[in-house]
PDB file of C-alpha atoms in Angstrom:
ATOM      1  CA  MET A   1     -24.787 -62.608 -50.517  1.00 54.00           C
ATOM      2  CA  LYS A   2     -26.497 -59.707 -52.199  1.00 61.00           C
ATOM      3  CA  LYS A   3     -25.882 -56.239 -50.834  1.00 60.00           C
ATOM      4  CA  ARG A   4     -29.645 -55.646 -50.406  1.00 57.00           C
ATOM      5  CA  ASP A   5     -30.107 -58.843 -48.316  1.00 59.00           C
ATOM      6  CA  PHE A   6     -27.118 -57.928 -46.189  1.00 52.00           C
ATOM      7  CA  LEU A   7     -28.535 -54.454 -45.472  1.00 50.00           C
ATOM      8  CA  LYS A   8     -32.016 -55.823 -44.661  1.00 54.00           C
ATOM      9  CA  GLY A   9     -30.531 -58.368 -42.250  1.00 55.00           C
ATOM     10  CA  GLY A  10     -28.412 -55.705 -40.582  1.00 53.00           C
ATOM     11  CA  LEU A  11     -31.370 -53.354 -40.140  1.00 47.00           C
ATOM     12  CA  LEU A  12     -33.550 -56.113 -38.679  1.00 50.00           C
ATOM     13  CA  THR A  13     -30.814 -57.055 -36.216  1.00 53.00           C
ATOM     14  CA  MET A  14     -30.322 -53.441 -35.146  1.00 52.00           C
ATOM     15  CA  GLY A  15     -34.082 -52.998 -34.752  1.00 51.00           C
ATOM     16  CA  ALA A  16     -34.301 -56.079 -32.516  1.00 48.00           C
ATOM     17  CA  LEU A  17     -31.543 -54.725 -30.303  1.00 48.00           C
ATOM     18  CA  LEU A  18     -33.388 -51.433 -29.901  1.00 51.00           C
ATOM     19  CA  LEU A  19     -36.608 -53.053 -28.581  1.00 46.00           C
ATOM     20  CA  PRO A  20     -37.482 -51.998 -25.048  1.00 48.00           C
ATOM     21  CA  ARG A  21     -35.795 -54.044 -22.334  1.00 45.00           C
ATOM     22  CA  LYS A  22     -39.163 -54.983 -20.786  1.00 45.00           C
ATOM     23  CA  ILE A  23     -40.032 -57.092 -23.843  1.00 39.00           C
ATOM     24  CA  TRP A  24     -37.009 -59.291 -23.158  1.00 37.00           C
ATOM     25  CA  ALA A  25     -37.567 -59.513 -19.389  1.00 39.00           C
ATOM     26  CA  MET A  26     -38.679 -62.821 -17.930  1.00 44.00           C
ATOM     27  CA  ASP A  27     -42.422 -62.745 -17.429  1.00 51.00           C
ATOM     28  CA  PHE A  28     -42.913 -65.471 -14.846  1.00 49.00           C
ATOM     29  CA  TYR A  29     -46.269 -67.204 -15.261  1.00 49.00           C
ATOM     30  CA  PRO A  30     -49.249 -64.945 -15.933  1.00 50.00           C
ATOM     31  CA  THR A  31     -51.711 -66.865 -18.048  1.00 52.00           C
ATOM     32  CA  THR A  32     -53.873 -63.882 -18.884  1.00 53.00           C
ATOM     33  CA  SER A  33     -52.991 -60.541 -20.375  1.00 49.00           C
ATOM     34  CA  LYS A  34     -55.100 -58.801 -17.724  1.00 62.00           C
ATOM     35  CA  ALA A  35     -53.278 -59.910 -14.588  1.00 80.00           C
ATOM     36  CA  GLU A  36     -54.953 -58.567 -11.440  1.00 94.00           C
ATOM     37  CA  TRP A  37     -52.394 -60.011  -9.035  1.00 97.00           C
ATOM     38  CA  ALA A  38     -48.787 -59.026  -8.342  1.00 98.00           C
ATOM     39  CA  VAL A  39     -46.214 -60.506  -5.984  1.00 98.00           C
ATOM     40  CA  LEU A  40     -43.609 -57.990  -4.836  1.00 98.00           C
ATOM     41  CA  TYR A  41     -40.464 -59.248  -3.124  1.00 98.00           C
ATOM     42  CA  GLY A  42     -37.192 -57.977  -1.706  1.00 96.00           C
ATOM     43  CA  THR A  43     -34.224 -60.337  -1.545  1.00 92.00           C
ATOM     44  CA  TRP A  44     -30.521 -60.462  -0.800  1.00 85.00           C
ATOM     45  CA  CYS A  45     -29.589 -63.891  -2.112  1.00 83.00           C
ATOM     46  CA  GLY A  46     -32.522 -65.138  -4.168  1.00 86.00           C
ATOM     47  CA  SER A  47     -34.572 -67.057  -1.588  1.00 92.00           C
ATOM     48  CA  SER A  48     -37.465 -64.600  -1.703  1.00 95.00           C
ATOM     49  CA  ARG A  49     -37.316 -64.476  -5.496  1.00 95.00           C
ATOM     50  CA  ASP A  50     -37.934 -68.215  -5.608  1.00 95.00           C
ATOM     51  CA  ALA A  51     -40.610 -68.002  -2.897  1.00 97.00           C
ATOM     52  CA  ALA A  52     -42.423 -65.277  -4.881  1.00 98.00           C
ATOM     53  CA  ALA A  53     -42.296 -67.291  -8.122  1.00 97.00           C
ATOM     54  CA  TRP A  54     -43.589 -70.400  -6.335  1.00 97.00           C
ATOM     55  CA  ILE A  55     -46.373 -68.399  -4.656  1.00 98.00           C
ATOM     56  CA  SER A  56     -47.493 -67.280  -8.124  1.00 97.00           C
ATOM     57  CA  GLU A  57     -47.208 -70.862  -9.324  1.00 97.00           C
ATOM     58  CA  GLY A  58     -49.524 -71.939  -6.491  1.00 97.00           C
ATOM     59  CA  MET A  59     -52.024 -69.374  -7.794  1.00 96.00           C
ATOM     60  CA  ASP A  60     -51.926 -71.114 -11.186  1.00 95.00           C
ATOM     61  CA  GLY A  61     -49.607 -68.419 -12.477  1.00 94.00           C
ATOM     62  CA  ILE A  62     -52.074 -65.539 -12.430  1.00 95.00           C
ATOM     63  CA  ALA A  63     -49.740 -63.211 -10.492  1.00 96.00           C
ATOM     64  CA  LYS A  64     -46.893 -61.240 -12.019  1.00 97.00           C
ATOM     65  CA  VAL A  65     -43.730 -61.345  -9.930  1.00 97.00           C
ATOM     66  CA  PHE A  66     -41.672 -58.187  -9.300  1.00 98.00           C
ATOM     67  CA  ASP A  67     -38.314 -57.551  -7.666  1.00 97.00           C
ATOM     68  CA  VAL A  68     -38.638 -54.368  -5.604  1.00 98.00           C
ATOM     69  CA  ARG A  69     -35.282 -53.188  -7.051  1.00 96.00           C
ATOM     70  CA  GLU A  70     -37.108 -52.687 -10.369  1.00 96.00           C
ATOM     71  CA  ASN A  71     -39.275 -50.056  -8.622  1.00 97.00           C
ATOM     72  CA  PRO A  72     -42.401 -51.481 -10.313  1.00 97.00           C
ATOM     73  CA  ASP A  73     -45.571 -49.518 -10.905  1.00 96.00           C
ATOM     74  CA  LEU A  74     -48.264 -51.593  -9.190  1.00 97.00           C
ATOM     75  CA  SER A  75     -51.061 -49.068  -9.662  1.00 94.00           C
ATOM     76  CA  GLY A  76     -52.729 -51.240 -12.320  1.00 94.00           C
ATOM     77  CA  TYR A  77     -53.018 -54.292 -10.056  1.00 97.00           C
ATOM     78  CA  LYS A  78     -56.052 -55.064  -7.934  1.00 96.00           C
ATOM     79  CA  TYR A  79     -54.304 -57.359  -5.431  1.00 97.00           C
ATOM     80  CA  VAL A  80     -50.711 -57.526  -4.175  1.00 98.00           C
ATOM     81  CA  ILE A  81     -48.739 -59.996  -2.081  1.00 98.00           C
ATOM     82  CA  VAL A  82     -45.624 -58.552  -0.416  1.00 98.00           C
ATOM     83  CA  GLY A  83     -42.678 -60.274   1.177  1.00 98.00           C
ATOM     84  CA  GLY A  84     -38.991 -60.504   1.552  1.00 96.00           C
ATOM     85  CA  SER A  85     -35.887 -61.989   3.031  1.00 93.00           C
ATOM     86  CA  ILE A  86     -35.052 -61.118   6.621  1.00 93.00           C
ATOM     87  CA  ARG A  87     -31.724 -60.179   8.167  1.00 87.00           C
ATOM     88  CA  ALA A  88     -31.434 -59.036  11.765  1.00 87.00           C
ATOM     89  CA  GLY A  89     -35.226 -58.928  12.025  1.00 91.00           C
ATOM     90  CA  LYS A  90     -35.753 -56.633   9.014  1.00 95.00           C
ATOM     91  CA  THR A  91     -36.450 -57.050   5.325  1.00 95.00           C
ATOM     92  CA  THR A  92     -34.307 -55.386   2.657  1.00 95.00           C
ATOM     93  CA  PRO A  93     -33.914 -51.596   2.798  1.00 96.00           C
ATOM     94  CA  GLU A  94     -35.326 -51.374  -0.761  1.00 97.00           C
ATOM     95  CA  LEU A  95     -38.551 -53.118   0.255  1.00 98.00           C
ATOM     96  CA  GLN A  96     -38.862 -51.007   3.405  1.00 97.00           C
ATOM     97  CA  ARG A  97     -38.424 -47.830   1.344  1.00 98.00           C
ATOM     98  CA  TYR A  98     -40.855 -48.968  -1.379  1.00 98.00           C
ATOM     99  CA  LEU A  99     -43.617 -49.792   1.108  1.00 97.00           C
ATOM    100  CA  THR A 100     -43.160 -46.449   2.850  1.00 96.00           C
ATOM    101  CA  GLU A 101     -43.129 -44.425  -0.384  1.00 97.00           C
ATOM    102  CA  HIS A 102     -46.042 -46.312  -2.020  1.00 97.00           C
ATOM    103  CA  ASN A 103     -48.181 -46.717   1.069  1.00 95.00           C
ATOM    104  CA  GLU A 104     -51.095 -44.739  -0.351  1.00 95.00           C
ATOM    105  CA  GLN A 105     -50.994 -46.504  -3.745  1.00 95.00           C
ATOM    106  CA  LEU A 106     -51.019 -49.950  -2.083  1.00 97.00           C
ATOM    107  CA  LYS A 107     -53.768 -49.165   0.419  1.00 94.00           C
ATOM    108  CA  GLY A 108     -56.448 -51.856   0.291  1.00 95.00           C
ATOM    109  CA  LYS A 109     -54.534 -53.951  -2.278  1.00 97.00           C
ATOM    110  CA  ILE A 110     -52.215 -56.007  -0.072  1.00 98.00           C
ATOM    111  CA  LYS A 111     -53.831 -59.404   0.534  1.00 98.00           C
ATOM    112  CA  GLY A 112     -50.826 -61.409   1.723  1.00 98.00           C
ATOM    113  CA  LEU A 113     -47.477 -60.996   3.494  1.00 98.00           C
ATOM    114  CA  PHE A 114     -44.544 -63.391   3.618  1.00 98.00           C
ATOM    115  CA  ALA A 115     -41.094 -63.458   5.177  1.00 97.00           C
ATOM    116  CA  VAL A 116     -38.158 -65.743   4.422  1.00 96.00           C
ATOM    117  CA  CYS A 117     -35.665 -66.269   7.248  1.00 93.00           C
ATOM    118  CA  GLY A 118     -33.011 -68.764   8.272  1.00 85.00           C
ATOM    119  CA  ASN A 119     -34.218 -68.818  11.898  1.00 77.00           C
ATOM    120  CA  MET A 120     -31.018 -70.674  12.811  1.00 74.00           C
ATOM    121  CA  LYS A 121     -32.546 -73.694  11.035  1.00 78.00           C
ATOM    122  CA  GLN A 122     -35.172 -73.991  13.786  1.00 83.00           C
ATOM    123  CA  PRO A 123     -38.908 -74.470  13.090  1.00 88.00           C
ATOM    124  CA  VAL A 124     -40.974 -71.317  12.688  1.00 91.00           C
ATOM    125  CA  THR A 125     -43.080 -70.448  15.731  1.00 93.00           C
ATOM    126  CA  GLN A 126     -45.611 -67.781  16.627  1.00 95.00           C
ATOM    127  CA  VAL A 127     -42.669 -65.647  17.800  1.00 95.00           C
ATOM    128  CA  GLN A 128     -41.424 -65.245  14.203  1.00 93.00           C
ATOM    129  CA  TYR A 129     -44.936 -64.359  13.010  1.00 96.00           C
ATOM    130  CA  GLN A 130     -45.188 -61.683  15.668  1.00 96.00           C
ATOM    131  CA  GLN A 131     -41.698 -60.244  15.071  1.00 96.00           C
ATOM    132  CA  LEU A 132     -41.467 -60.480  11.283  1.00 96.00           C
ATOM    133  CA  ILE A 133     -45.065 -60.153  10.115  1.00 97.00           C
ATOM    134  CA  GLU A 134     -47.102 -58.291  12.748  1.00 97.00           C
ATOM    135  CA  ASN A 135     -44.364 -56.015  14.131  1.00 97.00           C
ATOM    136  CA  HIS A 136     -42.489 -55.437  10.872  1.00 97.00           C
ATOM    137  CA  LEU A 137     -44.036 -56.167   7.452  1.00 97.00           C
ATOM    138  CA  ALA A 138     -47.651 -55.494   8.479  1.00 97.00           C
ATOM    139  CA  LYS A 139     -46.638 -52.140   9.973  1.00 97.00           C
ATOM    140  CA  LEU A 140     -44.605 -51.181   6.892  1.00 96.00           C
ATOM    141  CA  ALA A 141     -47.523 -52.138   4.643  1.00 96.00           C
ATOM    142  CA  SER A 142     -50.169 -50.622   6.941  1.00 96.00           C
ATOM    143  CA  VAL A 143     -52.265 -53.810   6.913  1.00 97.00           C
ATOM    144  CA  SER A 144     -53.647 -56.268   9.412  1.00 94.00           C
ATOM    145  CA  ASN A 145     -55.542 -59.535   9.264  1.00 94.00           C
ATOM    146  CA  VAL A 146     -54.237 -60.641   5.872  1.00 97.00           C
ATOM    147  CA  ALA A 147     -52.939 -64.097   5.003  1.00 97.00           C
ATOM    148  CA  SER A 148     -49.322 -64.422   6.122  1.00 97.00           C
ATOM    149  CA  LYS A 149     -46.537 -66.966   6.100  1.00 97.00           C
ATOM    150  CA  VAL A 150     -42.976 -67.211   7.428  1.00 97.00           C
ATOM    151  CA  PHE A 151     -40.843 -69.564   5.345  1.00 97.00           C
ATOM    152  CA  LEU A 152     -37.530 -71.030   6.377  1.00 94.00           C
ATOM    153  CA  GLY A 153     -34.850 -69.859   3.966  1.00 89.00           C
ATOM    154  CA  ARG A 154     -31.461 -70.927   2.745  1.00 82.00           C
ATOM    155  CA  ILE A 155     -27.835 -69.873   2.604  1.00 72.00           C
ATOM    156  CA  THR A 156     -25.797 -70.107  -0.586  1.00 72.00           C
ATOM    157  CA  TRP A 157     -22.312 -68.696   0.007  1.00 61.00           C
ATOM    158  CA  GLY A 158     -21.744 -67.806  -3.641  1.00 63.00           C
ATOM    159  CA  LEU A 159     -24.808 -65.524  -3.660  1.00 65.00           C
ATOM    160  CA  MET A 160     -23.927 -63.588  -0.510  1.00 64.00           C
ATOM    161  CA  GLU A 161     -21.975 -60.366  -0.134  1.00 68.00           C
ATOM    162  CA  PRO A 162     -18.445 -61.116   1.126  1.00 73.00           C
ATOM    163  CA  ASP A 163     -18.974 -59.307   4.460  1.00 75.00           C
ATOM    164  CA  ALA A 164     -22.214 -61.161   5.269  1.00 68.00           C
ATOM    165  CA  ARG A 165     -20.680 -64.483   4.215  1.00 67.00           C
ATOM    166  CA  LYS A 166     -17.619 -63.911   6.411  1.00 71.00           C
ATOM    167  CA  GLN A 167     -19.772 -62.968   9.384  1.00 69.00           C
ATOM    168  CA  LEU A 168     -21.957 -66.094   9.116  1.00 67.00           C
ATOM    169  CA  GLN A 169     -19.005 -68.382   8.485  1.00 65.00           C
ATOM    170  CA  ALA A 170     -17.429 -67.045  11.696  1.00 72.00           C
ATOM    171  CA  PHE A 171     -20.366 -68.691  13.511  1.00 69.00           C
ATOM    172  CA  ASN A 172     -19.512 -72.029  11.823  1.00 73.00           C
ATOM    173  CA  MET A 173     -22.690 -71.750   9.739  1.00 70.00           C
ATOM    174  CA  ASP A 174     -22.989 -74.185   6.820  1.00 78.00           C
ATOM    175  CA  GLU A 175     -24.873 -73.744   3.569  1.00 76.00           C
ATOM    176  CA  TYR A 176     -28.412 -75.064   3.833  1.00 71.00           C
ATOM    177  CA  ASP A 177     -31.728 -74.999   1.970  1.00 81.00           C
ATOM    178  CA  ASN A 178     -34.968 -75.186   3.955  1.00 89.00           C
ATOM    179  CA  LEU A 179     -37.176 -73.238   1.523  1.00 94.00           C
ATOM    180  CA  LYS A 180     -39.918 -75.561   0.293  1.00 96.00           C
ATOM    181  CA  ARG A 181     -41.698 -75.048  -3.017  1.00 97.00           C
ATOM    182  CA  SER A 182     -44.774 -76.922  -1.783  1.00 97.00           C
ATOM    183  CA  GLU A 183     -45.192 -74.535   1.191  1.00 97.00           C
ATOM    184  CA  CYS A 184     -44.884 -71.482  -1.065  1.00 97.00           C
ATOM    185  CA  MET A 185     -47.437 -72.882  -3.513  1.00 98.00           C
ATOM    186  CA  ALA A 186     -49.825 -73.711  -0.656  1.00 98.00           C
ATOM    187  CA  PHE A 187     -49.545 -70.112   0.569  1.00 98.00           C
ATOM    188  CA  GLY A 188     -50.413 -68.840  -2.921  1.00 98.00           C
ATOM    189  CA  LYS A 189     -53.554 -70.962  -2.869  1.00 97.00           C
ATOM    190  CA  GLU A 190     -54.396 -69.732   0.637  1.00 97.00           C
ATOM    191  CA  VAL A 191     -54.136 -66.071  -0.374  1.00 97.00           C
ATOM    192  CA  LEU A 192     -56.264 -66.696  -3.461  1.00 95.00           C
ATOM    193  CA  ARG A 193     -58.964 -68.394  -1.350  1.00 95.00           C
ATOM    194  CA  SER A 194     -58.895 -65.519   1.146  1.00 94.00           C
ATOM    195  CA  VAL A 195     -60.222 -63.063  -1.452  1.00 92.00           C
ATOM    196  CA  ALA A 196     -62.590 -65.451  -3.226  1.00 82.00           C
ATOM    197  CA  PRO A 197     -66.218 -64.196  -3.230  1.00 74.00           C
TER     198      PRO A 197
END
């Protein structure tokens, strides 16, 4: 190999490694470069991440999906859907903090709320909507009368913190998966219809 070719190859490789991390990040589905929609989620074990991606999929991929731990700048988005996993009646501390700190920036943009909870594997009732959406997420987001959905979640032991896993296993809880892609996609369509002219 010629010395010149070796140097060119080395410089190109180094240049690729220096590209901003955002270029390499997974960009879920947006089909246009001018995405107006964002889905913001908070999760502990990945259930809400999947719900958020499937909600965007139900919107034909026009929404960008953001993990709240990335502290995304949503100022450039016209519409936002917000949701997260629930433990002990609350969503993640990161999502609670984000909604409190960005309340003014998100005002008028939030068009949908969702919660993902195990609910002891029981069907979701109006009680969960009242506790998790109306009395929790809607208050954090300072919104009312927007499309909302409570999804049943899942437990995957390998994705849980050891303390939480130990606590749930003490109740003889088994792993389960009640999160349904079709329900998440249907909610994405519902939110989209709710803002249609």
